Coordinates of N, CA, C and O and ligand atoms in Angstrom, one line a residue:
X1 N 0.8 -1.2 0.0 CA 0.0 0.0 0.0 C 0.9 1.3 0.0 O 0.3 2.4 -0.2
X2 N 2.1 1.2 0.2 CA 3.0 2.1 1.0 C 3.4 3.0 -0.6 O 4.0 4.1 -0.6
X3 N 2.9 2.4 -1.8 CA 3.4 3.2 -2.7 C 2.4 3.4 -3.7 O 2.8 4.0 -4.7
X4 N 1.2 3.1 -3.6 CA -0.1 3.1 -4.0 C -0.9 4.2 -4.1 O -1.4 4.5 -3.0
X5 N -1.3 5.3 -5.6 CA -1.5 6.7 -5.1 C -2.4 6.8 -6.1 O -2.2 6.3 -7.2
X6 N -3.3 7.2 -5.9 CA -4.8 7.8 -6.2 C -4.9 9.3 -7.1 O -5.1 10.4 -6.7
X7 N -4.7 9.0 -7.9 CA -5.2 10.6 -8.7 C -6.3 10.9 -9.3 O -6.7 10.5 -10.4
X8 N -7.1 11.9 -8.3 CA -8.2 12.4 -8.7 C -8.6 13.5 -9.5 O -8.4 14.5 -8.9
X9 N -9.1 13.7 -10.6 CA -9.7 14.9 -11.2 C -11.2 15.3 -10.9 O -11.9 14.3 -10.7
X10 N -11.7 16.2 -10.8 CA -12.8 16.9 -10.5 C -13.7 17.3 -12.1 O -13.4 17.1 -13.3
X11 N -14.8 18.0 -11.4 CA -16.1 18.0 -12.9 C -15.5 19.4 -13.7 O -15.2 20.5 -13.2
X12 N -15.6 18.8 -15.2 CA -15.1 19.3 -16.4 C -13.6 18.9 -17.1 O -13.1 19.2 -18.3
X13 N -13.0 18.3 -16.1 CA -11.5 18.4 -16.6 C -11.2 16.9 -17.1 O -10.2 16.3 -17.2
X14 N -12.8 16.6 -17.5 CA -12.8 15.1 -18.9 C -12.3 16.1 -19.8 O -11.8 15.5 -20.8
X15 N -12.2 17.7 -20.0 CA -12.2 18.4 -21.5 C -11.2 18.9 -21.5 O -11.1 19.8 -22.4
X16 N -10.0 18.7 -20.8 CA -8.4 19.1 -21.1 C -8.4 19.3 -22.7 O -9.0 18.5 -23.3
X17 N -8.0 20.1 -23.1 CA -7.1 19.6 -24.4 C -8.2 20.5 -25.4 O -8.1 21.3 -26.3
X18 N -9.1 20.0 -24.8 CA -10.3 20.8 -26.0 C -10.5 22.0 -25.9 O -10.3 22.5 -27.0
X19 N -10.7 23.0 -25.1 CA -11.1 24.0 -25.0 C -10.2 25.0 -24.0 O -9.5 24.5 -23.1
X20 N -10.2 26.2 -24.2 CA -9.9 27.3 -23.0 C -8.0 26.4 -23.0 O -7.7 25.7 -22.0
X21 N -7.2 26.6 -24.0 CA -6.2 26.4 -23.9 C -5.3 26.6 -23.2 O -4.7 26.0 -22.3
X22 N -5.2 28.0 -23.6 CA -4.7 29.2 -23.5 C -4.7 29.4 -21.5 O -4.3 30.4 -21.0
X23 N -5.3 28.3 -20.6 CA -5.7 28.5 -19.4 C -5.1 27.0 -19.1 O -4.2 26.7 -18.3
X24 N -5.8 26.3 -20.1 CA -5.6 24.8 -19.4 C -4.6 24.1 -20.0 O -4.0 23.1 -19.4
X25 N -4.1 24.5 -21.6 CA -3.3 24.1 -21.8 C -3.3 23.1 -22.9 O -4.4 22.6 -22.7
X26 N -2.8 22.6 -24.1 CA -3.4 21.4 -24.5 C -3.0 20.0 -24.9 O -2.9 19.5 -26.0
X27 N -2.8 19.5 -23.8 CA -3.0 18.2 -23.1 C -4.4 17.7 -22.7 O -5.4 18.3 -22.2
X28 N -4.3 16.7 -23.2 CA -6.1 16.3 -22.8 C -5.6 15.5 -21.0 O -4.6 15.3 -20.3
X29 N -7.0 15.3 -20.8 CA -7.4 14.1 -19.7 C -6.1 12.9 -19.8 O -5.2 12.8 -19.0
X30 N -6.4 12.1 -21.0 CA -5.6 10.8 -21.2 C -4.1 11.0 -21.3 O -3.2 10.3 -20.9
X31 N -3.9 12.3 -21.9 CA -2.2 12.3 -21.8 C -1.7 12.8 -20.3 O -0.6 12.5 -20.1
X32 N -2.4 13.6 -19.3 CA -2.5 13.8 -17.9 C -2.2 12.1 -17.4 O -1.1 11.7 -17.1
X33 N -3.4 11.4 -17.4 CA -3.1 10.5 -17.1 C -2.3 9.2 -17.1 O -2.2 8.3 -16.3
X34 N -1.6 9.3 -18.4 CA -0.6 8.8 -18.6 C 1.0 8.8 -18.4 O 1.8 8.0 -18.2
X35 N 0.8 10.4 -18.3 CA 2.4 10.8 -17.8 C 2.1 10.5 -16.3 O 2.9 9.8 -15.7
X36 N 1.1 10.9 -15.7 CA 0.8 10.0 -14.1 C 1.3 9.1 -14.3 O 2.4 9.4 -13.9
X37 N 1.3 7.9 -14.6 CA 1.2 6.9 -14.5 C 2.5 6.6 -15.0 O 3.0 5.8 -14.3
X38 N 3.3 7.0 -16.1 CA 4.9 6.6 -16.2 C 5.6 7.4 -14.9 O 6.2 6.7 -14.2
X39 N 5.5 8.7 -14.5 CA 6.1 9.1 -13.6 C 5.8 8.3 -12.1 O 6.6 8.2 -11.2
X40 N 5.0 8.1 -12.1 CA 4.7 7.3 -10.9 C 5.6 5.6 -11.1 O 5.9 4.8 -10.2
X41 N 5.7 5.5 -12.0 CA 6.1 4.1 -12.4 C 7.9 4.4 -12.3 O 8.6 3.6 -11.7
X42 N 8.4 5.3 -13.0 CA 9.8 5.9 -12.2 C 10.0 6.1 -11.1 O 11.1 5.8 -10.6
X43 N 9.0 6.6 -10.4 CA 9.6 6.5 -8.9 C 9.0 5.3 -8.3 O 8.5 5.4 -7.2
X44 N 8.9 4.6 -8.8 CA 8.2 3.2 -7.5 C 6.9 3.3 -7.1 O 6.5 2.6 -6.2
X45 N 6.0 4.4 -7.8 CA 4.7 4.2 -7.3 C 3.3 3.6 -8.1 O 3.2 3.9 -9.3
X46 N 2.8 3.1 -7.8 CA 1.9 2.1 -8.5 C 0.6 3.6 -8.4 O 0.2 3.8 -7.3
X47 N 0.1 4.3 -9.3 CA -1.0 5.5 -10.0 C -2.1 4.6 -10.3 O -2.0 3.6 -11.0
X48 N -3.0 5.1 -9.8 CA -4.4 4.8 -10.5 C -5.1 6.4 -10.5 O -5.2 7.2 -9.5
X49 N -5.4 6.5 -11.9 CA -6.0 7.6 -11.9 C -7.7 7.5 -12.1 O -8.2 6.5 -12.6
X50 N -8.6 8.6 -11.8 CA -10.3 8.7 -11.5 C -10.5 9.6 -12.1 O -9.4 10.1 -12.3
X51 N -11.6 10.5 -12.8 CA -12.1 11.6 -13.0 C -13.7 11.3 -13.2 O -14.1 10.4 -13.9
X52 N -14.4 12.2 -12.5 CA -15.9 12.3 -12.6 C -16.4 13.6 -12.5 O -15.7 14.4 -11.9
X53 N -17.7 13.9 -13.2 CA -18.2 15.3 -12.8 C -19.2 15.5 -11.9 O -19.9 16.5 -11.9
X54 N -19.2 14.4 -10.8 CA -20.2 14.1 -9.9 C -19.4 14.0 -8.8 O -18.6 13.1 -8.6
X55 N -19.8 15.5 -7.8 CA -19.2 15.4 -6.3 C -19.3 13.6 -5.3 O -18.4 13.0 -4.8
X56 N -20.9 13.3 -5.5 CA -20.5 12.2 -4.8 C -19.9 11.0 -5.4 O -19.6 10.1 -4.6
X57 N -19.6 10.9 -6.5 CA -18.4 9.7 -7.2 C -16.9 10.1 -6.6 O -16.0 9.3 -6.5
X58 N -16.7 11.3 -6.4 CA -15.3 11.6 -5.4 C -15.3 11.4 -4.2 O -14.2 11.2 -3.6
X59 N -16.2 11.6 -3.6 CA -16.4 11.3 -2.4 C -16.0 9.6 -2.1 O -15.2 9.1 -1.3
X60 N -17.0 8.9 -3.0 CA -17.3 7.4 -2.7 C -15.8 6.5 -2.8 O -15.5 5.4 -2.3
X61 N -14.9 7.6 -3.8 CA -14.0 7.1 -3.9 C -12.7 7.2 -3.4 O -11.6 6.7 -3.7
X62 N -12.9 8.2 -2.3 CA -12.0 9.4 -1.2 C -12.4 7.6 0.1 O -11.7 6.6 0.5
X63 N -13.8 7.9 0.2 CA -14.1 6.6 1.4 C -13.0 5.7 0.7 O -11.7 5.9 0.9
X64 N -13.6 4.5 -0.3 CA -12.8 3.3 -0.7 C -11.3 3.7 -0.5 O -10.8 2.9 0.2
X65 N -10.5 4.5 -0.8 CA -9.0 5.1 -0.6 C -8.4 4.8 0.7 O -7.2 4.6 1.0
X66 N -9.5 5.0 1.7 CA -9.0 4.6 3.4 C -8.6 2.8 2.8 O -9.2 2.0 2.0
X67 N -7.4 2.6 3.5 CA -6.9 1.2 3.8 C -6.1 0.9 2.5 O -5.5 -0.1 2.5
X68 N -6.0 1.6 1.4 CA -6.3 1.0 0.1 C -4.7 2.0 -0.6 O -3.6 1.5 -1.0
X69 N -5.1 3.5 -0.5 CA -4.0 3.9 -1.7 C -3.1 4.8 0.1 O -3.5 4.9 1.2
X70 N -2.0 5.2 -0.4 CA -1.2 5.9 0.6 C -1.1 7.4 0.5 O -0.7 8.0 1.4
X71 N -1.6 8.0 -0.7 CA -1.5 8.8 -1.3 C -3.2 9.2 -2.5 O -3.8 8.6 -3.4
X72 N -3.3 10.5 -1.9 CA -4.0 11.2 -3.3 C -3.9 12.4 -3.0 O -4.1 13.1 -2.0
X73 N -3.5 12.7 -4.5 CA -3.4 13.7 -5.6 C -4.8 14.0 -6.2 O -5.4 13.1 -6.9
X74 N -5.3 15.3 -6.0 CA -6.6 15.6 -6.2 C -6.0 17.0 -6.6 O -5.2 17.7 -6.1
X75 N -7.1 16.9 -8.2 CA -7.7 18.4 -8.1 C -9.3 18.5 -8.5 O -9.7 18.2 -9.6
X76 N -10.0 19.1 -7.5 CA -11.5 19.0 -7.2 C -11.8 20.3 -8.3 O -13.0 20.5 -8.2
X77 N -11.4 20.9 -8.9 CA -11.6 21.7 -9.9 C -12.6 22.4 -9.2 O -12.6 22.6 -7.9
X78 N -13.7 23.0 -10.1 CA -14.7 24.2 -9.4 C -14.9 23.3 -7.7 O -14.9 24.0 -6.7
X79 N -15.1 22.0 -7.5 CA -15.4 21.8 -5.7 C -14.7 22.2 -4.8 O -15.0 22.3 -3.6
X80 N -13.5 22.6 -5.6 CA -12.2 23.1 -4.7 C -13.1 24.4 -3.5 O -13.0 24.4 -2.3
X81 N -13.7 25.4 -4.1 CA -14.2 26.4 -4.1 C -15.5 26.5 -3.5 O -15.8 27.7 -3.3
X82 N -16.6 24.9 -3.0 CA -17.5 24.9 -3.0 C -18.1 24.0 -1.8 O -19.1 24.2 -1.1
X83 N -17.2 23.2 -1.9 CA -17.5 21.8 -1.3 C -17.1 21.7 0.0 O -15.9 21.3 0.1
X84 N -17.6 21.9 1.1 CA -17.6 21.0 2.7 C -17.5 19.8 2.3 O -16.5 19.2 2.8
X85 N -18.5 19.0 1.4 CA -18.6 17.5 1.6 C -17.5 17.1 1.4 O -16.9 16.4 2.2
X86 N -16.8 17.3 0.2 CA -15.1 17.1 -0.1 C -14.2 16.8 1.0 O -13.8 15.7 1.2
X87 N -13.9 18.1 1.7 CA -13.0 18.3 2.6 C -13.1 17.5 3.4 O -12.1 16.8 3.7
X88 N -14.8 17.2 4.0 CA -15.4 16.4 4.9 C -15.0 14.9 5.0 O -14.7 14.1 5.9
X89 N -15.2 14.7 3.6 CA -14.8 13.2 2.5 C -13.2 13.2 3.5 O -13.2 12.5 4.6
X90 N -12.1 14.1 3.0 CA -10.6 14.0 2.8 C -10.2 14.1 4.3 O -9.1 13.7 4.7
X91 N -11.2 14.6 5.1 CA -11.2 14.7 6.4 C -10.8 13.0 7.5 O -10.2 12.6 8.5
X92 N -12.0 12.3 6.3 CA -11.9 11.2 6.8 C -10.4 10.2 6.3 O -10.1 9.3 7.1
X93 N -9.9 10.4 5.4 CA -8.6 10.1 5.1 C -7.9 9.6 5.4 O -8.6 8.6 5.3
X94 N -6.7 9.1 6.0 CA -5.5 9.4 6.8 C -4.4 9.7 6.1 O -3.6 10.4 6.7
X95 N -4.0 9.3 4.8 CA -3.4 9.4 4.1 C -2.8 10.3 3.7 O -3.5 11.2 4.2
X96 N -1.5 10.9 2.8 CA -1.3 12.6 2.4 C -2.1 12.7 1.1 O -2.4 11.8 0.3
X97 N -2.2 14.3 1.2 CA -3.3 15.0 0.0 C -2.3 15.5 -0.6 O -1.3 16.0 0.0
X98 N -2.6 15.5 -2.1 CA -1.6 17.3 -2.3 C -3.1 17.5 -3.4 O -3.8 16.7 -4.1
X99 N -3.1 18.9 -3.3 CA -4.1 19.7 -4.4 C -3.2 20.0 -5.0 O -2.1 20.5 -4.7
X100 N -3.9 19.7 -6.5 CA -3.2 20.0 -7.3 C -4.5 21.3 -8.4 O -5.7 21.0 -8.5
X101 N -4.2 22.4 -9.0 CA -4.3 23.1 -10.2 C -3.7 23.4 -11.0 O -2.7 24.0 -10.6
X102 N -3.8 23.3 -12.2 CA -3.2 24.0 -13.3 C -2.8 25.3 -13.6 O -1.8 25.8 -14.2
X103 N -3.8 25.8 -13.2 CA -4.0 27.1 -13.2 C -3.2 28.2 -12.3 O -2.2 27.5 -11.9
X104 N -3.1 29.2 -11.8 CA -2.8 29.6 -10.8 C -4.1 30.4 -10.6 O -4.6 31.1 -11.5
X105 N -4.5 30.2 -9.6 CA -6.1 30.2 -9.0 C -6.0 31.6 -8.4 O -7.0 32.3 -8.2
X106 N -4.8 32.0 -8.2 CA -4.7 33.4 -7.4 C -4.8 34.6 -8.7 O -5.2 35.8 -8.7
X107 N -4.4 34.0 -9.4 CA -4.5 35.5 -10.9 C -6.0 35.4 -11.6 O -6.3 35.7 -12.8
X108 N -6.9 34.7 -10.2 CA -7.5 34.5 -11.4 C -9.2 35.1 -10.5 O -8.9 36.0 -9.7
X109 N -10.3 35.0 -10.6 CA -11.2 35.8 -9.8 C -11.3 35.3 -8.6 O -11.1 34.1 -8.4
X110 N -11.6 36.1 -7.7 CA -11.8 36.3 -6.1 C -12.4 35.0 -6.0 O -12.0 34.5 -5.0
X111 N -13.1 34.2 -6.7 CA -14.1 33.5 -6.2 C -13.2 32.1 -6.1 O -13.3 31.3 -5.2
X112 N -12.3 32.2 -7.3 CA -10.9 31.0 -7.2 C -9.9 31.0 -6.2 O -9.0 30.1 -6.0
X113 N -10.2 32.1 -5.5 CA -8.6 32.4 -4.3 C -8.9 31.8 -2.9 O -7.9 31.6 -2.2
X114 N -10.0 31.3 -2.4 CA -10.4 30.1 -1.3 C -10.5 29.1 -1.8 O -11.2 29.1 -2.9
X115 N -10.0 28.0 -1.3 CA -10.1 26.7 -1.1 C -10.7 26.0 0.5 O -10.4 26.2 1.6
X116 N -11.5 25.1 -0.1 CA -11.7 24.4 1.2 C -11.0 23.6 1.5 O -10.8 23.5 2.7
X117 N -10.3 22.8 0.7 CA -9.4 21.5 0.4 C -7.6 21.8 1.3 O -6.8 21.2 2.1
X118 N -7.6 23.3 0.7 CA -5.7 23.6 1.2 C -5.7 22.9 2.5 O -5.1 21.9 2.8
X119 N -6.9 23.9 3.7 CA -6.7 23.3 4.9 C -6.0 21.8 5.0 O -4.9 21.6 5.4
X120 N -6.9 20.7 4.7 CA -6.7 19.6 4.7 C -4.7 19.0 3.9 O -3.7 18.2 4.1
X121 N -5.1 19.7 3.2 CA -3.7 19.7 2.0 C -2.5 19.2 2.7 O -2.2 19.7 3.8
X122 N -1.6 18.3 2.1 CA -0.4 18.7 2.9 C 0.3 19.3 2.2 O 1.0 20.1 2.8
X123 N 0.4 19.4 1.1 CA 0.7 20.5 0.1 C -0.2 21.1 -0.7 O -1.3 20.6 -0.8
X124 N 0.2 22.6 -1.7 CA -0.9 22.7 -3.0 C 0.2 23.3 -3.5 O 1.1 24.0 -3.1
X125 N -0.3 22.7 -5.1 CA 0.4 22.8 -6.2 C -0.5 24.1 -7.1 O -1.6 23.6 -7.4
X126 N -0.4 25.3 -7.6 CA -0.8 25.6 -8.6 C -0.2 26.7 -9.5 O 0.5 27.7 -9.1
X127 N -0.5 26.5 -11.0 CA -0.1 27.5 -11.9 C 1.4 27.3 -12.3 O 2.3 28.1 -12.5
X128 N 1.4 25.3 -12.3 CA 2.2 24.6 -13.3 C 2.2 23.6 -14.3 O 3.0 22.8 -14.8
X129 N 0.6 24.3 -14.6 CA 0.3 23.6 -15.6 C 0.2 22.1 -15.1 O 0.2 21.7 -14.0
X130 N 0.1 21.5 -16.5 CA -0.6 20.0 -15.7 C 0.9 19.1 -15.4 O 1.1 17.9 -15.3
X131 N 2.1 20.3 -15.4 CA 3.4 19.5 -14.7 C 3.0 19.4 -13.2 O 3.9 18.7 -12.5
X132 N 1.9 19.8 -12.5 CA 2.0 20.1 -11.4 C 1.2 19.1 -10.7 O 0.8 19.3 -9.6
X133 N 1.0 17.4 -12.0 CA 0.9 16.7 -11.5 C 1.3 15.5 -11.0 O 0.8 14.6 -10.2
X134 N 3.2 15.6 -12.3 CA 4.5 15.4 -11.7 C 5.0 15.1 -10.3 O 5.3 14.2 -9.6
X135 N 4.8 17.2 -10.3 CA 5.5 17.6 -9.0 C 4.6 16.7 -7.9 O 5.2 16.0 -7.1
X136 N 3.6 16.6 -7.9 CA 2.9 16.1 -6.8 C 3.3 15.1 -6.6 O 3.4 14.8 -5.5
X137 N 3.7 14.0 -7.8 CA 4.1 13.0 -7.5 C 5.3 12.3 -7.2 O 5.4 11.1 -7.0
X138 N 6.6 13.5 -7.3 CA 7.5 13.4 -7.0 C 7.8 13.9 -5.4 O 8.6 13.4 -4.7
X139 N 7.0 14.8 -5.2 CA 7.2 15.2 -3.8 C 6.6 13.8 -2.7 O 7.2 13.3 -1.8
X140 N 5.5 13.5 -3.3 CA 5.1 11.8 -2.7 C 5.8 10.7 -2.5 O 5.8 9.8 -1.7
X141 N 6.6 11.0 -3.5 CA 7.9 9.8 -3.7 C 9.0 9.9 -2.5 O 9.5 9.0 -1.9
X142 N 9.2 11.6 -2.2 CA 9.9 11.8 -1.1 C 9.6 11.3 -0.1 O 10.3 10.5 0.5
X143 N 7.9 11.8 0.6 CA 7.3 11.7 1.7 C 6.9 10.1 1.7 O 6.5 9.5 2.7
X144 N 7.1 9.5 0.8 CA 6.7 8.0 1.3 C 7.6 7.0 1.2 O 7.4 5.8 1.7
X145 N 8.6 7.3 0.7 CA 9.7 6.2 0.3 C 10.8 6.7 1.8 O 11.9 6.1 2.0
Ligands
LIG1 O1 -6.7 25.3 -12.4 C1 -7.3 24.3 -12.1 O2 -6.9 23.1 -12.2 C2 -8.8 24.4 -11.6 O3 -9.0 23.4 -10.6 C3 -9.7 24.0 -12.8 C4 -11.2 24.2 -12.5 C5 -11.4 25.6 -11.9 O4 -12.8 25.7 -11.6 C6 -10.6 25.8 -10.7 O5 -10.9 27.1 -10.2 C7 -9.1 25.7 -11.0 C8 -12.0 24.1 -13.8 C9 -11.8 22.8 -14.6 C10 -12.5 23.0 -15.9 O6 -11.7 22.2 -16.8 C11 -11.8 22.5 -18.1 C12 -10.8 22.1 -18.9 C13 -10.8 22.3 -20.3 C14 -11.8 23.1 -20.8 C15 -12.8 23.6 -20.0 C16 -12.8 23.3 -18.7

């Protein structure tokens, strides 16, 4: 379990690649989750990546994660911004979090500059692009190896 890491995406970010480039970048969903998944495979960690546009399918799968992965890497996209139940979810945890954005959330409107998630966070990553879901997983490699 000790190298077993959970990467979650949040609702809309099935549409990487397609739209709003120029913000998000253009990398889709599948090439995200692929470089997860070789970079995780370089450092010794076994990646399973999730994405849904439905708060309680992250949730259900934040629960299953207790006992299971050692590690998740989330980015709850607009829930970041919205969600008690999330946190509530990550609350129940034991495991480390890192939030991850693409974006940098701070150049961006008032309404993107709270998180409910950081609290919980043991780190947050934002406004490195979708390398910043790399870094998350190299900093994991540190904290768990
Ligand atoms: O920067 C990030 O990663 C965000 O979590 C992305 C969220 C946004 O609500 C957060 O404030 C910051 C939005 C995800 C929407 O994803 C799209 C991707 C491509 C095209 C359209 C939306």
């Amino acid at each position: 379990m000790s190298s077993k890491v959970l990467v979650l995406n949040g609702p809309n970010l099935n549409l990487l690649g397609t739209r709003e480039p120029e913000v998000y970048g253009d990398e889709t969903l599948a090439d995200v989750e692929a470089s997860a998944k070789a970079t995780g495979e370089a450092l010794g960690l076994t990646v399973t990546c999730r994405q849904s546009n439905a708060e309680h399918e992250l949730i259900d799968w934040i629960h299953a994660a207790r006992g299971e992965f050692s590690a998740i890497v989330v980015n709850p996209a607009a829930l970041t911004h919205t969600s008690i139940a999330l946190l509530d979810a990550l609350n129940t945890y034991d495991g480390r979090v890192i939030e991850v954005h693409i974006s940098n959330v701070h150049q961006r409107e008032a309404f993107r500059h709270h998180s409910y998630i950081s609290g919980r966070a043991d780190a947050v990553i934002a406004g490195c692009g979708v390398h910043g879901y790399d870094l998350a997983l190299r900093h994991l490699a540190k904290l768990l190896n």
